[in-house]
mmCIF file of C-alpha atoms and ligand atoms in Angstrom:
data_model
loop_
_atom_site.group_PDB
_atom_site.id
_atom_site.type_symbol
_atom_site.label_atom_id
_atom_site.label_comp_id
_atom_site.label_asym_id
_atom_site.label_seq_id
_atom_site.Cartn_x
_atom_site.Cartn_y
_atom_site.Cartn_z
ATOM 1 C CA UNK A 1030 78.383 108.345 81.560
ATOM 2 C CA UNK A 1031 78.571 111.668 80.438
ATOM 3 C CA UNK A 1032 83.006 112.539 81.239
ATOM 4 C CA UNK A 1033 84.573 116.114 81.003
ATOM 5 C CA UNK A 1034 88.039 117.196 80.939
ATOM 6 C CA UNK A 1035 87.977 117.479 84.512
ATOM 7 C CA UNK A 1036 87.720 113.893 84.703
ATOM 8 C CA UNK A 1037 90.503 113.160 82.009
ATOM 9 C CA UNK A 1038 92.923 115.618 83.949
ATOM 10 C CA UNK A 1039 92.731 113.326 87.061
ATOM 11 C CA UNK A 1040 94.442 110.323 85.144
ATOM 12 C CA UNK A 1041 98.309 110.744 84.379
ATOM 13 C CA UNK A 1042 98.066 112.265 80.866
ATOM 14 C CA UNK A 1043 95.792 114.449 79.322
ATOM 15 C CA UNK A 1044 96.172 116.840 75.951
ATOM 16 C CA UNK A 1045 96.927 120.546 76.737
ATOM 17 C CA UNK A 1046 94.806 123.474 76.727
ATOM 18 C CA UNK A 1047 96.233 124.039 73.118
ATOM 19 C CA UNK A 1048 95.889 120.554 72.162
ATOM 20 C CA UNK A 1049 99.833 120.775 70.858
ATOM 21 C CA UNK A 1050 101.603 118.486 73.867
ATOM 22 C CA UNK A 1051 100.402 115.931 75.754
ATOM 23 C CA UNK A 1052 100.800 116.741 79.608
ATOM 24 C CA UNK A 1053 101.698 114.006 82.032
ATOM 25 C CA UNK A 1054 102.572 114.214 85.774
ATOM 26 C CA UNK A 1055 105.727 112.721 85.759
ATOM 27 C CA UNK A 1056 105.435 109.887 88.476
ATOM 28 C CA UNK A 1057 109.081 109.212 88.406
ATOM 29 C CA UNK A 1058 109.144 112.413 91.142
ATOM 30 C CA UNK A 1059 106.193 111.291 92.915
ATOM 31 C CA UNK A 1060 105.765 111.141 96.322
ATOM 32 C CA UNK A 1061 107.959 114.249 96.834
ATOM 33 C CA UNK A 1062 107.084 116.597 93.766
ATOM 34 C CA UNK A 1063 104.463 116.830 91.567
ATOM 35 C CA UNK A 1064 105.637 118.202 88.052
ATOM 36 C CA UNK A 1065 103.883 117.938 84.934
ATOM 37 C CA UNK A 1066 105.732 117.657 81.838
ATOM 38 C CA UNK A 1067 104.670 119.213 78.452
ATOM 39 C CA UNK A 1068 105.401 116.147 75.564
ATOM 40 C CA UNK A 1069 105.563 117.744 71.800
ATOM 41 C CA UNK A 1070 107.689 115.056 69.871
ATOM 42 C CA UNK A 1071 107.722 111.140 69.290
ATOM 43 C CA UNK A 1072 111.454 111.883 71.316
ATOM 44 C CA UNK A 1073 110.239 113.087 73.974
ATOM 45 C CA UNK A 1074 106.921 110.788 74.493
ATOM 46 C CA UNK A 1075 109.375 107.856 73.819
ATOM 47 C CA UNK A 1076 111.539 109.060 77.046
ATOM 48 C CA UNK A 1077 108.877 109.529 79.083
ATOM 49 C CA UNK A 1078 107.602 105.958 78.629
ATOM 50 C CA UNK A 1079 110.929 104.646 78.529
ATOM 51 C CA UNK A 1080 111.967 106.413 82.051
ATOM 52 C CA UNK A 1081 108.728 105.734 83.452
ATOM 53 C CA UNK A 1082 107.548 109.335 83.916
ATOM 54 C CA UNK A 1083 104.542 107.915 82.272
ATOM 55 C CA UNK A 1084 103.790 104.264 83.301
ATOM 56 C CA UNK A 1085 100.964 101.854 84.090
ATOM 57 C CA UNK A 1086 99.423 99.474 81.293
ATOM 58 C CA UNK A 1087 96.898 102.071 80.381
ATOM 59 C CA UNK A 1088 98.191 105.329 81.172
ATOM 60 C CA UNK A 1089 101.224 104.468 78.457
ATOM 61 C CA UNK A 1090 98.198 103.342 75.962
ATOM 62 C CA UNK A 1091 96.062 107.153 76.477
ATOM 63 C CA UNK A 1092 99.888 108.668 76.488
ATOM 64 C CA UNK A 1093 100.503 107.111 73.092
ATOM 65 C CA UNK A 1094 96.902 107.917 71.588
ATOM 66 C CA UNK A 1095 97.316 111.501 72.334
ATOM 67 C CA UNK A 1096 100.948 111.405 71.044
ATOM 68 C CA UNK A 1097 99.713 110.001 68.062
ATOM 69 C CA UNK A 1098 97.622 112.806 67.476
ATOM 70 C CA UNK A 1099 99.772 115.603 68.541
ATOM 71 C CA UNK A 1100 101.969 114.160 65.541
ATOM 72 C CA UNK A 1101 100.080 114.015 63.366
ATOM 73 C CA UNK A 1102 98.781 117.962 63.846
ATOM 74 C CA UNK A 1103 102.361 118.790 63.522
ATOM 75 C CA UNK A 1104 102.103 116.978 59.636
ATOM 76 C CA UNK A 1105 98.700 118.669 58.629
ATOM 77 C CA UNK A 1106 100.663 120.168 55.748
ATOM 78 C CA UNK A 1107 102.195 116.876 53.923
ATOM 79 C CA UNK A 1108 100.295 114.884 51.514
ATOM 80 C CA UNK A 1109 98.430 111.846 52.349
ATOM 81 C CA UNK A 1110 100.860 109.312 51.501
ATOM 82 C CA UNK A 1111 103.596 111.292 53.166
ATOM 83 C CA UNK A 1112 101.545 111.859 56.257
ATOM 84 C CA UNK A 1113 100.691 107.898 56.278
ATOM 85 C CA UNK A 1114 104.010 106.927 55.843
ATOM 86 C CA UNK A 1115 105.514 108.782 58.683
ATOM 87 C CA UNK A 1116 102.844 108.874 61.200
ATOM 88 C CA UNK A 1117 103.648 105.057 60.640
ATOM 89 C CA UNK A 1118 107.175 105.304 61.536
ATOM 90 C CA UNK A 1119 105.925 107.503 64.643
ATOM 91 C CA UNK A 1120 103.988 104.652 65.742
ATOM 92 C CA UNK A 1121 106.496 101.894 65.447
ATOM 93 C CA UNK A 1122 108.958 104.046 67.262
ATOM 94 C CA UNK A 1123 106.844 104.683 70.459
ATOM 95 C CA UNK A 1124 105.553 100.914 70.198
ATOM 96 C CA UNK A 1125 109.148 100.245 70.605
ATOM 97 C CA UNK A 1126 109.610 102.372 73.775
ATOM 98 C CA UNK A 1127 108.092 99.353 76.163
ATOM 99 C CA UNK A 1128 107.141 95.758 74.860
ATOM 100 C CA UNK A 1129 104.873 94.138 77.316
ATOM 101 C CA UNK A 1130 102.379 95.769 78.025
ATOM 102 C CA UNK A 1131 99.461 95.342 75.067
ATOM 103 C CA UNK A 1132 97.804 98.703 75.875
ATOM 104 C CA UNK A 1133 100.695 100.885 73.930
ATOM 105 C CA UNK A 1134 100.385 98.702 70.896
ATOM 106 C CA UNK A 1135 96.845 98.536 70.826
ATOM 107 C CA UNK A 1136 96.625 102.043 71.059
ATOM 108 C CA UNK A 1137 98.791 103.321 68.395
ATOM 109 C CA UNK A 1138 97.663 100.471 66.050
ATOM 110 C CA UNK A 1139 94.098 101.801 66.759
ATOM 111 C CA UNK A 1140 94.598 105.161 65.453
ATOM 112 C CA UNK A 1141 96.777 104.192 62.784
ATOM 113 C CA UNK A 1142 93.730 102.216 61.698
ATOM 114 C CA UNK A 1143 91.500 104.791 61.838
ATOM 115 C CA UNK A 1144 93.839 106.854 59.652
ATOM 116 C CA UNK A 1145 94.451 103.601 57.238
ATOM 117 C CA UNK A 1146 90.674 103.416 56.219
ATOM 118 C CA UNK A 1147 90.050 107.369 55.906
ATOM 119 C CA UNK A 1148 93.000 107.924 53.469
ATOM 120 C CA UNK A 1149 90.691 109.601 50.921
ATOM 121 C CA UNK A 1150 89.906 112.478 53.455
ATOM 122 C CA UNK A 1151 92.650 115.429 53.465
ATOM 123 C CA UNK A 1152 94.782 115.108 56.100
ATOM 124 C CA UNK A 1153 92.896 117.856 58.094
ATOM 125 C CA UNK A 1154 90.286 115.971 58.324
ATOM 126 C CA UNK A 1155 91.729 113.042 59.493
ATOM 127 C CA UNK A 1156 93.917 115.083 61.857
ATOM 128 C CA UNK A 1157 90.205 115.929 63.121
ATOM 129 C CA UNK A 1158 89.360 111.886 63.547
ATOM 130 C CA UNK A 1159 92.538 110.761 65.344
ATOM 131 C CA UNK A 1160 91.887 114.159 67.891
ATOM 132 C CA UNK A 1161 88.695 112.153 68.720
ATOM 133 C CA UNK A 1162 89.764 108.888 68.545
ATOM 134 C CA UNK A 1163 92.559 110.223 71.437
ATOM 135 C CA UNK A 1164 89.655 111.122 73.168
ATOM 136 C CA UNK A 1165 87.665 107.981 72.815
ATOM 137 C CA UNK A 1166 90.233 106.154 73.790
ATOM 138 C CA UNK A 1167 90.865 107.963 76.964
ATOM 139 C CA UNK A 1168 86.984 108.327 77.951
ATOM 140 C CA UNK A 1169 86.310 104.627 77.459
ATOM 141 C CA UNK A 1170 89.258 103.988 79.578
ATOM 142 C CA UNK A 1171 87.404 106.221 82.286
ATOM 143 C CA UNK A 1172 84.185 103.941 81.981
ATOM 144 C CA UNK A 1173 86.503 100.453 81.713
ATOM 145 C CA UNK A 1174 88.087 101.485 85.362
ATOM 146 C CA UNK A 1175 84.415 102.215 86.811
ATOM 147 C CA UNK A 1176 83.399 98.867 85.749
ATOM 148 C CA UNK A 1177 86.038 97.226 87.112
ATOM 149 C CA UNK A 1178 86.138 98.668 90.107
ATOM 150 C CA UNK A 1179 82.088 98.410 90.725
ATOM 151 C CA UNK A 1180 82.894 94.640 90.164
ATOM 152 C CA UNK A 1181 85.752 94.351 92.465
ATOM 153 C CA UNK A 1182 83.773 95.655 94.713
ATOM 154 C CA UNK A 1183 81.222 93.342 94.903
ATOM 155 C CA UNK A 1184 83.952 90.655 95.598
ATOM 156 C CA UNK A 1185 84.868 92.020 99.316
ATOM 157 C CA UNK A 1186 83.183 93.316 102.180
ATOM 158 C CA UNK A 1187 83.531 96.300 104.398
ATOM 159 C CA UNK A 1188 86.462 95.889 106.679
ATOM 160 C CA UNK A 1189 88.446 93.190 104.299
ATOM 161 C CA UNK A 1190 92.080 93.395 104.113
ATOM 162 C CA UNK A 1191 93.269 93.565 100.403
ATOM 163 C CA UNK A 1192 96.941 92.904 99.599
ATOM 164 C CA UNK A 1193 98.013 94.933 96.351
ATOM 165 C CA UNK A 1194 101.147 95.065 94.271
ATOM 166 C CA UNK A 1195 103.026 97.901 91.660
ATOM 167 C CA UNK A 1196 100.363 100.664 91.197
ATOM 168 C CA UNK A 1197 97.305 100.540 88.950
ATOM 169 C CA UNK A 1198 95.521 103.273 90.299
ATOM 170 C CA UNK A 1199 94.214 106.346 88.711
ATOM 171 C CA UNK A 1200 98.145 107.386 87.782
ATOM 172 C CA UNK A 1201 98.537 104.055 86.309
ATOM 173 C CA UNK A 1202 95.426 104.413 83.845
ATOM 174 C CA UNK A 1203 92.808 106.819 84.434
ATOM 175 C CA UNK A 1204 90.048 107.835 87.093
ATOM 176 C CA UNK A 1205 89.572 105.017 89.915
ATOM 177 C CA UNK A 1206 92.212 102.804 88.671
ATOM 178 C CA UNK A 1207 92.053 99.004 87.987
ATOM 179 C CA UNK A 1208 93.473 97.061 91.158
ATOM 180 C CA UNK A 1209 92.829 100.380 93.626
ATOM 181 C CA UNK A 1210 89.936 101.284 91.748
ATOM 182 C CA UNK A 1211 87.236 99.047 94.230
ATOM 183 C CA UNK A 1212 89.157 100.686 97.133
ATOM 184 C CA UNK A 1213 89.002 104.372 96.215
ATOM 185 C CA UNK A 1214 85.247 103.676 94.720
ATOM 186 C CA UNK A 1215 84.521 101.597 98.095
ATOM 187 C CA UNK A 1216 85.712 104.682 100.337
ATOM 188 C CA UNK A 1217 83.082 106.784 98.459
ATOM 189 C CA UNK A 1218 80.478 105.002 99.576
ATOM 190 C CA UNK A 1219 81.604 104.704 102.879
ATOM 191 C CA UNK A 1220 82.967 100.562 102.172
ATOM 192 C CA UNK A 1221 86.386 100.521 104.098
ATOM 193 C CA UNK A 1222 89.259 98.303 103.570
ATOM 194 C CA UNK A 1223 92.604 97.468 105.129
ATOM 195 C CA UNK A 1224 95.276 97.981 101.738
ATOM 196 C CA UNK A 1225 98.088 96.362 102.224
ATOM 197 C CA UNK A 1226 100.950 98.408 99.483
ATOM 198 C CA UNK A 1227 103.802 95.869 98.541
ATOM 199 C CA UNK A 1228 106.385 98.608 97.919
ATOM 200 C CA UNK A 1229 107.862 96.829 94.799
ATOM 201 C CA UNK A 1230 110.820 96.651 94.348
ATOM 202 C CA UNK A 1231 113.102 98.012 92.222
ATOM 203 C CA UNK A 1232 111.496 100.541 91.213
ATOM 204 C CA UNK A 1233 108.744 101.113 94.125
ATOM 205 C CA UNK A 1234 105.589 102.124 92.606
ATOM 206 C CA UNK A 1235 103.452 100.651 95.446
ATOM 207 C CA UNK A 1236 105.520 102.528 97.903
ATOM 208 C CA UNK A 1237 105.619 105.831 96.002
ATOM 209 C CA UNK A 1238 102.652 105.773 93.902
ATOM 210 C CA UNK A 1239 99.669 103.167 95.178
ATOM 211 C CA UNK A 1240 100.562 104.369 99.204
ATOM 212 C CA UNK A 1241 100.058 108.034 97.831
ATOM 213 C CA UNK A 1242 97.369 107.397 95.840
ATOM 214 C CA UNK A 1243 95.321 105.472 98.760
ATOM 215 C CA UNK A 1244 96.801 107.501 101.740
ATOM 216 C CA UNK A 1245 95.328 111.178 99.739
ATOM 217 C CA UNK A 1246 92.367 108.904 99.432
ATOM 218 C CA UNK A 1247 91.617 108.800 102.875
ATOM 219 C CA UNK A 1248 91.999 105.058 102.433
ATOM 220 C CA UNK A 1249 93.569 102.947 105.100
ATOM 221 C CA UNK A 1250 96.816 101.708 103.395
ATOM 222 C CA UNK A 1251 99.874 100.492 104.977
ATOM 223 C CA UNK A 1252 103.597 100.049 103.292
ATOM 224 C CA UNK A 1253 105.494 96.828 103.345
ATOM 225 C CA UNK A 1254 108.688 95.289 101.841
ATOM 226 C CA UNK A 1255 108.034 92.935 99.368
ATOM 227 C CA UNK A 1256 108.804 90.057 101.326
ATOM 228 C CA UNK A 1257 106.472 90.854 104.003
ATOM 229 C CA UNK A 1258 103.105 89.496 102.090
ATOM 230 C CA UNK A 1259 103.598 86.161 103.407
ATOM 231 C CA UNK A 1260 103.983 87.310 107.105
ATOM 232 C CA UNK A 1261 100.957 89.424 106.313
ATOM 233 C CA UNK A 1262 99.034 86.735 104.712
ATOM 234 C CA UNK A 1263 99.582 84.353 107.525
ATOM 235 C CA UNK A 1264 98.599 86.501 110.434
ATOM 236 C CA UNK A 1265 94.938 86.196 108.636
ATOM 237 C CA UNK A 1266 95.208 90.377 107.698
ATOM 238 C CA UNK A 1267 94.250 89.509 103.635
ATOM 239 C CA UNK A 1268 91.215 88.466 102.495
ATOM 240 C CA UNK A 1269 91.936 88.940 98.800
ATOM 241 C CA UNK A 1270 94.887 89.847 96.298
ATOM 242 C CA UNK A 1271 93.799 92.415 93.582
ATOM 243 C CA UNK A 1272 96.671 93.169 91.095
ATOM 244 C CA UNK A 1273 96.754 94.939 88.165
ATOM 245 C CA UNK A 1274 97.655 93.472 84.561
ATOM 246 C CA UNK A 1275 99.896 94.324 81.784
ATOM 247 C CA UNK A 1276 98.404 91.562 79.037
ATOM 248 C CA UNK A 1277 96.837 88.843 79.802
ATOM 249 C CA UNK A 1278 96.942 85.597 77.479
ATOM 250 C CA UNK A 1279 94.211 84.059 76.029
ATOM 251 C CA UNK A 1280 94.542 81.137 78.265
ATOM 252 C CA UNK A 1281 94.367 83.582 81.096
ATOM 253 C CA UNK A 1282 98.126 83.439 82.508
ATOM 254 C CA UNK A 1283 98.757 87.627 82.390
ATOM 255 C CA UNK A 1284 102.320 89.680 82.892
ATOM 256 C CA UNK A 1285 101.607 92.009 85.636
ATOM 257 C CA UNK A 1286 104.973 94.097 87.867
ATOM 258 C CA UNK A 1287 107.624 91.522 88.931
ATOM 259 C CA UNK A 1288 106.683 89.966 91.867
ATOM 260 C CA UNK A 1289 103.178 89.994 91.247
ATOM 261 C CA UNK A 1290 103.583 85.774 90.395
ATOM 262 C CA UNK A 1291 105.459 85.059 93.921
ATOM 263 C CA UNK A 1292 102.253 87.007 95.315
ATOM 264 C CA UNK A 1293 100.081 84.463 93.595
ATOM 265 C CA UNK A 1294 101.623 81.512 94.913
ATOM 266 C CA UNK A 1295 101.498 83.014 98.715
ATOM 267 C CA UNK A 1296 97.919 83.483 98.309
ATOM 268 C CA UNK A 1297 97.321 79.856 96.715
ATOM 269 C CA UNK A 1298 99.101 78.635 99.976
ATOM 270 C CA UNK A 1299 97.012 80.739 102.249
ATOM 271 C CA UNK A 1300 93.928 79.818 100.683
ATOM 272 C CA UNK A 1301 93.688 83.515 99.789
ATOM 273 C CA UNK A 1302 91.682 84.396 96.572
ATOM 274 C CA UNK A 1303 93.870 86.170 94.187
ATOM 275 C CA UNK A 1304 92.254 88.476 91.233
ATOM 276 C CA UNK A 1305 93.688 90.482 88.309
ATOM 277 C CA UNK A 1306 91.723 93.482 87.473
ATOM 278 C CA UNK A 1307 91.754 94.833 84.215
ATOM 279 C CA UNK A 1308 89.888 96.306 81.360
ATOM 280 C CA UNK A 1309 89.590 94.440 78.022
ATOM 281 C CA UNK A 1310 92.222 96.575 76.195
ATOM 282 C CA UNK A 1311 95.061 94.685 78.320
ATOM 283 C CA UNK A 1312 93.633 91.018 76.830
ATOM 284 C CA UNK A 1313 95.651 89.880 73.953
ATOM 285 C CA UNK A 1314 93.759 87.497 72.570
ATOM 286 C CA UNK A 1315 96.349 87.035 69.660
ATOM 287 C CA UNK A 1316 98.748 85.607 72.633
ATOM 288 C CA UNK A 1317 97.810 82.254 73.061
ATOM 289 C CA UNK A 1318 99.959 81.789 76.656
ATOM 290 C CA UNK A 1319 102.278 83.596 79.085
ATOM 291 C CA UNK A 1320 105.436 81.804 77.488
ATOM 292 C CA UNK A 1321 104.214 84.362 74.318
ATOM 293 C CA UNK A 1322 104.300 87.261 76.125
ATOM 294 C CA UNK A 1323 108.023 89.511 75.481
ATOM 295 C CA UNK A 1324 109.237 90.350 78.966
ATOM 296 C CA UNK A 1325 111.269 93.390 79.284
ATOM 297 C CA UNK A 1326 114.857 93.560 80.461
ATOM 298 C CA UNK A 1327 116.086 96.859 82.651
ATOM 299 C CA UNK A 1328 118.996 98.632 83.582
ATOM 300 C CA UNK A 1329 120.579 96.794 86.564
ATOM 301 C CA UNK A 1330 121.267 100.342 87.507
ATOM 302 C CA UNK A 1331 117.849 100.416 88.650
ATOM 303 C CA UNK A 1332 118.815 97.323 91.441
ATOM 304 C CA UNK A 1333 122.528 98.556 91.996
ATOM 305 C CA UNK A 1334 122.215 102.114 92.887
ATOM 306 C CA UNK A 1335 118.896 104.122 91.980
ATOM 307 C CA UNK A 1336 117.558 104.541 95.055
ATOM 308 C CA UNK A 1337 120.971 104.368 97.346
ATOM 309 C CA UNK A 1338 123.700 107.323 98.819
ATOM 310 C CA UNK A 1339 126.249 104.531 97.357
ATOM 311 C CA UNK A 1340 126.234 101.645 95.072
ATOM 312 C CA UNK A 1341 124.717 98.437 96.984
ATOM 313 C CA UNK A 1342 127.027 96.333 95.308
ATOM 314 C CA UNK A 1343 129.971 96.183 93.337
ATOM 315 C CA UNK A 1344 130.063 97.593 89.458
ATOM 316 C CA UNK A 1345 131.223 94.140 88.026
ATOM 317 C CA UNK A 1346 128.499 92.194 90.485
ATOM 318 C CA UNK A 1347 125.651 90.834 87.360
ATOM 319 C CA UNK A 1348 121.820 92.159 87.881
ATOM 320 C CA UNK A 1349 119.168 90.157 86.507
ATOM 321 C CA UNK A 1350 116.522 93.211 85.984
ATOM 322 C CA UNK A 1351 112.879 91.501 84.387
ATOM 323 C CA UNK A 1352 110.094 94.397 84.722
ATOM 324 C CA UNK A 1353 107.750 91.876 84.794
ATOM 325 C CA UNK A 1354 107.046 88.039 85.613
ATOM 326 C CA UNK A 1355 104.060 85.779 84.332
ATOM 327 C CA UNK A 1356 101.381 84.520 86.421
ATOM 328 C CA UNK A 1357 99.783 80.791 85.523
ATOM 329 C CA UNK A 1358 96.614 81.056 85.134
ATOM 330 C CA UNK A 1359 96.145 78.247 87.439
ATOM 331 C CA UNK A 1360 96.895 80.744 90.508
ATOM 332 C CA UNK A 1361 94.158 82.724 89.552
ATOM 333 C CA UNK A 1362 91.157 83.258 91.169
ATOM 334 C CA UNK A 1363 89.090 85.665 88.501
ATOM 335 C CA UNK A 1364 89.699 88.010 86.148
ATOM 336 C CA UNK A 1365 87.643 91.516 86.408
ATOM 337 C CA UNK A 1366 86.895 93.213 83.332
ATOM 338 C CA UNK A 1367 84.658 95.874 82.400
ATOM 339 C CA UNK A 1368 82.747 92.958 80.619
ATOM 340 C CA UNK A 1369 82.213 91.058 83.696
ATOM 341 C CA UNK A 1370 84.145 88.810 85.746
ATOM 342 C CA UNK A 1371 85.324 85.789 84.421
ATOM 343 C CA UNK A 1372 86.088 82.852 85.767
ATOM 344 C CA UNK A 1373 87.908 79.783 84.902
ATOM 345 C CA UNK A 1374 88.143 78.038 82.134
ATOM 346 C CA UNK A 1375 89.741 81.394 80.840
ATOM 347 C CA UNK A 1376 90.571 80.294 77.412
ATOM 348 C CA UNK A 1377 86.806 79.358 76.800
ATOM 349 C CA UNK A 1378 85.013 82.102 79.061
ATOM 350 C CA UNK A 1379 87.718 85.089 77.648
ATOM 351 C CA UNK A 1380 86.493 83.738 74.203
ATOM 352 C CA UNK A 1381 83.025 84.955 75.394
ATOM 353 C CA UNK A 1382 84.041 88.105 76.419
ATOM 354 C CA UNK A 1383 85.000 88.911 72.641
ATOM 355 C CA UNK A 1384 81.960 87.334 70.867
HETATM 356 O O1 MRU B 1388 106.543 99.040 84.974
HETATM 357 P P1 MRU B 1388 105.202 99.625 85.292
HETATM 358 O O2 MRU B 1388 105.207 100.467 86.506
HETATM 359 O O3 MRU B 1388 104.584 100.292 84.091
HETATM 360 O O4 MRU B 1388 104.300 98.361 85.615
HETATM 361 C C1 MRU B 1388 102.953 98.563 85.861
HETATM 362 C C2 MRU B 1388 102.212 97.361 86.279
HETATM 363 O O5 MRU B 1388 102.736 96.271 86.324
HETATM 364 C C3 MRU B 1388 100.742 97.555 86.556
HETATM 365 O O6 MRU B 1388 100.287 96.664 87.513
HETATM 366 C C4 MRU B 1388 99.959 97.336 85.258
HETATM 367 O O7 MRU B 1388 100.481 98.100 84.221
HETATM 368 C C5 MRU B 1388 98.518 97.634 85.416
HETATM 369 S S1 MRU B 1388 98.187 99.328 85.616
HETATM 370 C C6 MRU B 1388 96.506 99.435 85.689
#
């Protein structure tokens, strides 16, 4: 698969022309405005992954490989040790900026790796190795979503109805997507579907991020509230469930957008088959269950009053704010990887994915 810069600028973060910032579109302004932002310091990439202006399992993993190189130009001058030490400290900070999703570790731990076994180069050079590596890590995501999606596809049929949650479309990681990815590669080739968008709350990526993504598509999406998918699901309108991932355990039971576990359970009840799509850099294979998996906490803000004229309840009222729930593996129908799609037993047949 031969992939140009063209093809890295569609995803949600990309290296500029000068290589010295990474540029993301900042989804937190999406539907309404689309403004890139220009990231130059571990600060500033922290924020945006913090805030969400960059988000999606992958897209914070290809943020943080190109932040790890834009760093490390900006050290060209120190001496090795030096240059290890703090592009080390750099990495540990950004790690710290989200915790479940595996992506963000795995990428920063892969190019600190890279610069951990080339320590008798200059630091030019390996300035040079961790600009491809940032690369690498961004094409392969590119190939990982066409994968997935060419298998997802091959799991419905022209005219299915597919019930989605959060956003792991091309913003989320890079071209195609994970989850979307079968329905914006489907609509190429002239497969249509019926999307059903869960909107997600609190922080409504489906409704401002996976409707956009689908409705620019030409695909034929339609928004509803959370607790419409049973509804939905009942009147016989779904045919499958296909949800992104943030990690996935080795047993198979994965952290995905909260909500995405309560989805799971409708479609067990409805006899609906219920998929996780995602590439191999979201399995954790050091994570032996879901109950291993560190769930982050958010501002109850985000419940209270983000989206409101006026605070929806009162200050003192508590919020219980998770970003993200657990799905048992037992609710699962398949994973799809770029490797394939595996099926249950997960622990043994994820195994096989690694060997
Ligand atoms: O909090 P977010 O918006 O980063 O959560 C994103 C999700 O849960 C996605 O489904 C997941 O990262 C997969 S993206 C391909």
């Amino acid at each position: 698969m031969i992939i140009t810069q063209d093809d890295r600028m569609m995803g949600s973060a990309h290296l500029s022309e000068d290589e010295s910032r990474v540029v993301i579109i900042d989804q937190t302004q999406l539907p309404n405005r689309t403004v890139t932002l220009e990231l130059g310091t571990a600060q500033e990439i922290y924020d945006a992954i913090k805030v969400l202006a960059v988000r999606g399992a992958p897209a914070i993993g290809i943020c943080a490989g190109y932040g790890m190189y834009v760093l490390a130009r900006q050290k060209a001058e120190l001496p090795m040790a030096d240059f290890q030490e703090s592009m080390h400290k750099d990495g540990e900070y950004l790690i710290s900026s989200r915790p479940t999703a595996v992506n963000l570790s795995w990428a920063v731990k892969r190019m600190l790796a890279l610069l951990d076994a080339n320590t008798e180069k200059t630091v030019p050079e390996v300035v040079e190795l961790l600009h491809d590596e940032c690369i690498a890590i961004h094409n392969e995501d590119i190939e990982m979503c066409y994968r997935i999606s060419e298998y997802g596809l091959s799991l419905v049929k022209d005219g299915d109805g597919i019930l989605t949650h959060c956003n792991a479309g091309p913003l989320a990681t890079s071209k195609y997507g994970t989850a979307i990815g079968p329905m914006l590669l489907g609509k190429e080739r002239g497969i249509n579907f019926h999307v059903f968008s869960d909107e997600t709350r609190p922080l409504l990526q489906g409704a401002r991020l996976t409707s956009y993504e689908l409705e620019k598509a030409g695909v034929d999406v339609t928004l509803i509230c959370d607790n419409m998918a049973s509804l939905v699901m009942k009147n016989g309108w779904v045919q499958a469930c296909f949800v992104g991932c943030d990690r996935i355990a080795a047993n198979g039971d994965f952290a995905n957008k909260i909500g995405t576990s309560g989805v799971a359970i409708l479609a067990k009840h409805y006899g609906i088959p219920f998929y996780t799509l995602g590439p191999t850099s979201t399995i954790d294979m050091n994570c032996p269950t879901g109950a291993d998996i560190k769930i982050e906490q958010r501002d109850p803000e985000e419940i209270k009053n983000m989206w409101y004229k006026e605070p929806m309840a009162l200050p003192e009222v508590k919020c219980y704010n998770p970003a993200f729930d657990v799905t048992d593996h037992e609710l699962l129908t398949a994973i799809v990887t770029d490797r394939g799609i595996v099926y249950p037993p997960f622990d043994v047949n994820l195994k096989k994915l690694f060997e």
